[in-house]
PDB file of C-alpha atoms in Angstrom:
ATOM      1  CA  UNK A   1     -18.094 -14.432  -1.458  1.00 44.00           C
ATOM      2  CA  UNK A   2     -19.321 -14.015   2.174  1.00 47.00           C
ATOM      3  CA  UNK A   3     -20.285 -10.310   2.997  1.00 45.00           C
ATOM      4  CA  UNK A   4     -18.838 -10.241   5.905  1.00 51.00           C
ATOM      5  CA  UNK A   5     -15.022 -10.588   4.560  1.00 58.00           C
ATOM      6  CA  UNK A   6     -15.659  -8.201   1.851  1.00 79.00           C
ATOM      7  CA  UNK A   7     -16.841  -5.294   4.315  1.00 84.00           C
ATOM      8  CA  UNK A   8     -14.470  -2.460   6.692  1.00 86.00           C
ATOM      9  CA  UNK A   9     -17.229  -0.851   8.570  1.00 87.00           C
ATOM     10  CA  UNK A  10     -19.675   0.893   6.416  1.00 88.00           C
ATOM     11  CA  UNK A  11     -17.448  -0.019   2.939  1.00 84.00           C
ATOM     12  CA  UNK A  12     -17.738  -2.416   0.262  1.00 85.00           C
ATOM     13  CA  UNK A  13     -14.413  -3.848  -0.802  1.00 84.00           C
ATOM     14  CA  UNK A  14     -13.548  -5.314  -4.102  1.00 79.00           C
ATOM     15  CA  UNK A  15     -12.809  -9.289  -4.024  1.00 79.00           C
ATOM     16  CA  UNK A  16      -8.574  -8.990  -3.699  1.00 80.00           C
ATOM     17  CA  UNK A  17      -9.207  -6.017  -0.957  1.00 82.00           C
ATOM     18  CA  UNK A  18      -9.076  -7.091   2.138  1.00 86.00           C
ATOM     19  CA  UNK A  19     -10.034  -4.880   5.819  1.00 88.00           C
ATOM     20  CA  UNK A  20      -6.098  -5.295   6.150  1.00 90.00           C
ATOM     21  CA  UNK A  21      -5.647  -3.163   3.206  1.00 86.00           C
ATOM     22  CA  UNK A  22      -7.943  -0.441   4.350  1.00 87.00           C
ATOM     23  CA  UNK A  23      -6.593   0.037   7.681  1.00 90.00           C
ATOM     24  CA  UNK A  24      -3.247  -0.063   6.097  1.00 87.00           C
ATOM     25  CA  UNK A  25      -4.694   2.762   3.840  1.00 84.00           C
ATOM     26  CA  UNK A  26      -6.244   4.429   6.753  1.00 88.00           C
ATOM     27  CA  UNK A  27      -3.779   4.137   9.031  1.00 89.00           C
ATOM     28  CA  UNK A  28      -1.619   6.071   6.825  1.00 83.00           C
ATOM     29  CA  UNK A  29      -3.963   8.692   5.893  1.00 84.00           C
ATOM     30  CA  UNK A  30      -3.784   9.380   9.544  1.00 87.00           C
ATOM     31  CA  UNK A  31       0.124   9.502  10.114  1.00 85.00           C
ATOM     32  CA  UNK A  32       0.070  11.977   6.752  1.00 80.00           C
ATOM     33  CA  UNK A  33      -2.600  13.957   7.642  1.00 85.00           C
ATOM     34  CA  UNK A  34      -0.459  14.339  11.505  1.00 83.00           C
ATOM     35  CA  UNK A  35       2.878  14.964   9.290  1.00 79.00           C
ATOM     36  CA  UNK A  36       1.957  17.854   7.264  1.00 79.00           C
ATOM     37  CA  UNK A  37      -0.327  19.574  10.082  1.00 84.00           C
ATOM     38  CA  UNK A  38       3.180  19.437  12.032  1.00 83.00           C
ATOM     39  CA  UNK A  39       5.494  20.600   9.372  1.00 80.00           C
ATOM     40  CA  UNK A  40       2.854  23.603   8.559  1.00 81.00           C
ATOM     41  CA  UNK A  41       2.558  24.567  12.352  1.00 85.00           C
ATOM     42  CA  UNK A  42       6.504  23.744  12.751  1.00 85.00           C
ATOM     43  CA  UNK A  43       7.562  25.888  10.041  1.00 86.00           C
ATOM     44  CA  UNK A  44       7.434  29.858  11.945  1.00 89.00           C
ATOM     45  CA  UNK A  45       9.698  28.099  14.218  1.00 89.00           C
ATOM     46  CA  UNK A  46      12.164  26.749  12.477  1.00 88.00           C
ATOM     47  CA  UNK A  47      12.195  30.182  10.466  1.00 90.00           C
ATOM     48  CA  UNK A  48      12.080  32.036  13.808  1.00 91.00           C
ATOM     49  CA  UNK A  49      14.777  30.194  16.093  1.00 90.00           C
ATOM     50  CA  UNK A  50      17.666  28.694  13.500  1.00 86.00           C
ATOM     51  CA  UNK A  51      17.080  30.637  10.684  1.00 88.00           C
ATOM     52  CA  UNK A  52      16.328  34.149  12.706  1.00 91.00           C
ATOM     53  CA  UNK A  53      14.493  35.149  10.368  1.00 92.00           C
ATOM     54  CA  UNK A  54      12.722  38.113  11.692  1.00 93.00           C
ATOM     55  CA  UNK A  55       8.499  37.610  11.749  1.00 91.00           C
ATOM     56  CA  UNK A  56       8.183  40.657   9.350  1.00 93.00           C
ATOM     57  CA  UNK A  57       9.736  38.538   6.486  1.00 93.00           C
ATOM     58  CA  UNK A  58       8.827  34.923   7.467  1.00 92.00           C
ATOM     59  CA  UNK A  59       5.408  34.986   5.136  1.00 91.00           C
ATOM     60  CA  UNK A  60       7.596  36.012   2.045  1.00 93.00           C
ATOM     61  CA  UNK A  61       9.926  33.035   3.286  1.00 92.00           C
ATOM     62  CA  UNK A  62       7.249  30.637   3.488  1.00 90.00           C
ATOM     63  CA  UNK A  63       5.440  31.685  -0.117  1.00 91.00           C
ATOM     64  CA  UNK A  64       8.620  31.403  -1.452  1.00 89.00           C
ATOM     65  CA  UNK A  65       9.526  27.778  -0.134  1.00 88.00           C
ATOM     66  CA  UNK A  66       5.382  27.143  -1.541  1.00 87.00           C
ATOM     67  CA  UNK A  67       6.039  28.345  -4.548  1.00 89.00           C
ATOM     68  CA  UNK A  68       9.519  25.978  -5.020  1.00 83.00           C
ATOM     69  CA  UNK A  69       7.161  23.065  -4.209  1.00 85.00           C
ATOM     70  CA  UNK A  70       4.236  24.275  -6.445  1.00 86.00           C
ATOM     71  CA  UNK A  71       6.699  24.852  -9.464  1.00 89.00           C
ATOM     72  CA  UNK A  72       8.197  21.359  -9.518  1.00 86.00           C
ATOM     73  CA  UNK A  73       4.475  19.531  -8.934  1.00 85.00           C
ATOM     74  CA  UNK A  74       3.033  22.010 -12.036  1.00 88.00           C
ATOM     75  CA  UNK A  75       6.052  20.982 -14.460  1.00 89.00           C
ATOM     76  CA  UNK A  76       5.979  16.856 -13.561  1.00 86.00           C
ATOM     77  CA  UNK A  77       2.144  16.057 -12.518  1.00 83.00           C
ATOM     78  CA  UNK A  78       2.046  15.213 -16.251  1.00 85.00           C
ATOM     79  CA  UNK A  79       4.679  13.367 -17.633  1.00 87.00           C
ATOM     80  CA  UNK A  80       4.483  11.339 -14.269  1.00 85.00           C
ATOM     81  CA  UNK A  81       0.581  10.717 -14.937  1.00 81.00           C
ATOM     82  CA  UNK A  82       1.215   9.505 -18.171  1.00 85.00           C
ATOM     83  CA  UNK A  83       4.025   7.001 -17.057  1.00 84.00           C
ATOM     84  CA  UNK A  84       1.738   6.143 -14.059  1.00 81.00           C
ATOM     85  CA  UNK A  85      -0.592   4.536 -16.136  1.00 80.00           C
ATOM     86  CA  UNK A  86       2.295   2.704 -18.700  1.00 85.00           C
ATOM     87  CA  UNK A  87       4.126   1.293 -15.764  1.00 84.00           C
ATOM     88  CA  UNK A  88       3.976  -0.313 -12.473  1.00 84.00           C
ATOM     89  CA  UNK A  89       2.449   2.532 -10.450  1.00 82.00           C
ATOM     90  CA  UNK A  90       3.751   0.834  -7.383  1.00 83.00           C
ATOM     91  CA  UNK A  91       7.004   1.621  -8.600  1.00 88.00           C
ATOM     92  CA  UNK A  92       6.288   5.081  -8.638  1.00 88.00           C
ATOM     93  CA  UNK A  93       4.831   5.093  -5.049  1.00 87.00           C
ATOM     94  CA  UNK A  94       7.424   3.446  -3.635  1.00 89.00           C
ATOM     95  CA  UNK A  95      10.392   6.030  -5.277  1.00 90.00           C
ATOM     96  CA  UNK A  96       7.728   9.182  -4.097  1.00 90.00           C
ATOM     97  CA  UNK A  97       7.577   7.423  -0.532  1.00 89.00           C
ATOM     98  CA  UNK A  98      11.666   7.399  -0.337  1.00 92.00           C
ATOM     99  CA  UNK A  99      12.265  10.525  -1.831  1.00 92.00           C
ATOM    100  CA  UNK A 100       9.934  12.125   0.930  1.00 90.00           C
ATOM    101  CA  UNK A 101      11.197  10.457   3.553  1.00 90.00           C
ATOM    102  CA  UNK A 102      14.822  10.766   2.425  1.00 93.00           C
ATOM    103  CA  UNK A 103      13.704  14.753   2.365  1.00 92.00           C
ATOM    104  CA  UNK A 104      11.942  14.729   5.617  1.00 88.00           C
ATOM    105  CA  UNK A 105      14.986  12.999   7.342  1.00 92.00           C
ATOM    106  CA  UNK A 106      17.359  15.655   5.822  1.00 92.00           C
ATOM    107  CA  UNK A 107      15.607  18.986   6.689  1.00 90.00           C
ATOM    108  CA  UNK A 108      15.287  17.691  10.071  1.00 88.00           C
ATOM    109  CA  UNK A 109      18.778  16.436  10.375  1.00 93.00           C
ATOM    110  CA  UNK A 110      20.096  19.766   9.280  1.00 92.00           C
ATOM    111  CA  UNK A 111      17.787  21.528  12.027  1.00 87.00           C
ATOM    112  CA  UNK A 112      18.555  19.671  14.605  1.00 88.00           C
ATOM    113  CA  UNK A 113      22.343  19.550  14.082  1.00 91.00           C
ATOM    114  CA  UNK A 114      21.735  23.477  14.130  1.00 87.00           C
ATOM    115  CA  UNK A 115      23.896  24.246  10.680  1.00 92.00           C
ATOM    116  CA  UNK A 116      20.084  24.475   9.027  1.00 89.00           C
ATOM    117  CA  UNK A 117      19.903  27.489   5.593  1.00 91.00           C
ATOM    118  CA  UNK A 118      17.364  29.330   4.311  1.00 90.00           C
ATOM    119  CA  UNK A 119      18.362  26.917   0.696  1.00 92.00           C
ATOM    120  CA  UNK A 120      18.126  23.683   2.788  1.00 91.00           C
ATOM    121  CA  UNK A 121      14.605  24.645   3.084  1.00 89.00           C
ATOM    122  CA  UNK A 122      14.052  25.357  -0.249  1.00 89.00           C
ATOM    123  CA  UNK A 123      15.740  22.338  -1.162  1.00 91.00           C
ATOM    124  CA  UNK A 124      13.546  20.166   0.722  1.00 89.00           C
ATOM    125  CA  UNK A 125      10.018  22.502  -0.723  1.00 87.00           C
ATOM    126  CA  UNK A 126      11.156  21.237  -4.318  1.00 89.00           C
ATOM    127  CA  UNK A 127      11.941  17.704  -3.488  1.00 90.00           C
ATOM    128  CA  UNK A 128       8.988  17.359  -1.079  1.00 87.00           C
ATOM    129  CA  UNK A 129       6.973  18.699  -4.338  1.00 88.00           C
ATOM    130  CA  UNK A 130       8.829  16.232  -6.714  1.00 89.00           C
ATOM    131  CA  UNK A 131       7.724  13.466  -4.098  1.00 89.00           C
ATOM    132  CA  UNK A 132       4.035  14.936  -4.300  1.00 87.00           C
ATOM    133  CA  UNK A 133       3.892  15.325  -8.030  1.00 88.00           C
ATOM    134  CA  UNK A 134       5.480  11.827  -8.575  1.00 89.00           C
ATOM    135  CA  UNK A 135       3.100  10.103  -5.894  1.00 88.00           C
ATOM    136  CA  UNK A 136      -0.360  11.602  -6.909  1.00 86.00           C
ATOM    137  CA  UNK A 137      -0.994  10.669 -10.392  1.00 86.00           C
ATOM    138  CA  UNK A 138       0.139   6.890  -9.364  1.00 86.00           C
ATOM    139  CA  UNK A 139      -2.183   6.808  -6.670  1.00 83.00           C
ATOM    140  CA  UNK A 140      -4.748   8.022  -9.153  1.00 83.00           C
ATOM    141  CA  UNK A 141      -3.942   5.399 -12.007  1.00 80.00           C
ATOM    142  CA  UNK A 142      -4.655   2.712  -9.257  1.00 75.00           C
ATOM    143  CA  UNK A 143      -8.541   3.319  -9.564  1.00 72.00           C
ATOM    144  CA  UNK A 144      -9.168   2.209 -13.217  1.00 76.00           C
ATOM    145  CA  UNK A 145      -7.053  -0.772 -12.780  1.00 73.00           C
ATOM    146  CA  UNK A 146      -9.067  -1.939  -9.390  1.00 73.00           C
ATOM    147  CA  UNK A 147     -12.555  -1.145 -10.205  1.00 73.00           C
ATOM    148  CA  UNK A 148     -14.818  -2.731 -12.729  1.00 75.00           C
ATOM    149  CA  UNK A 149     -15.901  -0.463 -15.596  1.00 76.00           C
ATOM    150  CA  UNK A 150     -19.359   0.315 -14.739  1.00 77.00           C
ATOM    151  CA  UNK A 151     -18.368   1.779 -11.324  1.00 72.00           C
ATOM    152  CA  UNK A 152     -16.149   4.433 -12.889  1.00 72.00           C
ATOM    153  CA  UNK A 153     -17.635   7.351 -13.546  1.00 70.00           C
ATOM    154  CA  UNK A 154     -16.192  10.018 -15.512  1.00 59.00           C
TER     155      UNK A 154
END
């Protein structure tokens, strides 16, 4: 093995990792992180100018749409982490990943087309949590199946 291929930067990779993968893994870390600081800071918006929601009620709108997402990620995380780690986690990933994007692509669609409900929200809270609770414990089964033993810890 030459050290130089089995390096990104400052990391050690395992022997089938390659820099590709990590700026692949990176590079969507970065697009996530942009995504959910823009639905967050998007949200009083939406709530204010096509739902008219008035400002005095829109932080009992948004715990509410929360807690839709929080209820279906408490009642899956898991029965998902247990099937994460008897079958092909990329499977998994890859039905969280369309679900999301499926989600993303309807909330905005119903925004934009200006027909957007306070239930098209919540809709999209519990199936953006489904995607979350589904995608999480896969990721997470990845580790003991790419790393030796001895650099697991506990």
């Amino acid at each position: 093995m030459s050290g130089k291929s089995n390096r990104f930067g400052p990391f050690w990779l395992q022997p089938d990792v390659t820099p590709v993968n990590m700026l692949s893994l990176f590079l969507g870390a970065y697009a996530t992180i942009g995504l959910l600081t823009f639905i967050a800071l998007s949200t009083p918006y939406v709530l204010t100018v096509y739902l008219q929601i008035p400002q005095g009620e829109q932080g009992a709108v948004s715990g509410y749409l929360h807690t839709f997402q929080e209820i279906i990620a408490i009642a899956v995380f898991g029965p998902i982490g247990v099937l994460a780690d008897r079958i092909d986690a990329r499977k998994l990933i890859g039905i969280a990943q369309a679900n999301a994007a499926i989600t993303m692509i309807m909330v905005g669609l119903v925004t934009l087309l200006g027909v957007a409900q306070l239930w098209h929200l919540a809709l999209g809270a519990f199936l953006w949590g489904a995607s979350a609770a589904i995608d999480e414990p896969a990721r997470a089964s990845f580790f003991p199946r790419l790393l030796p033993r001895p650099l697991l810890r506990s």
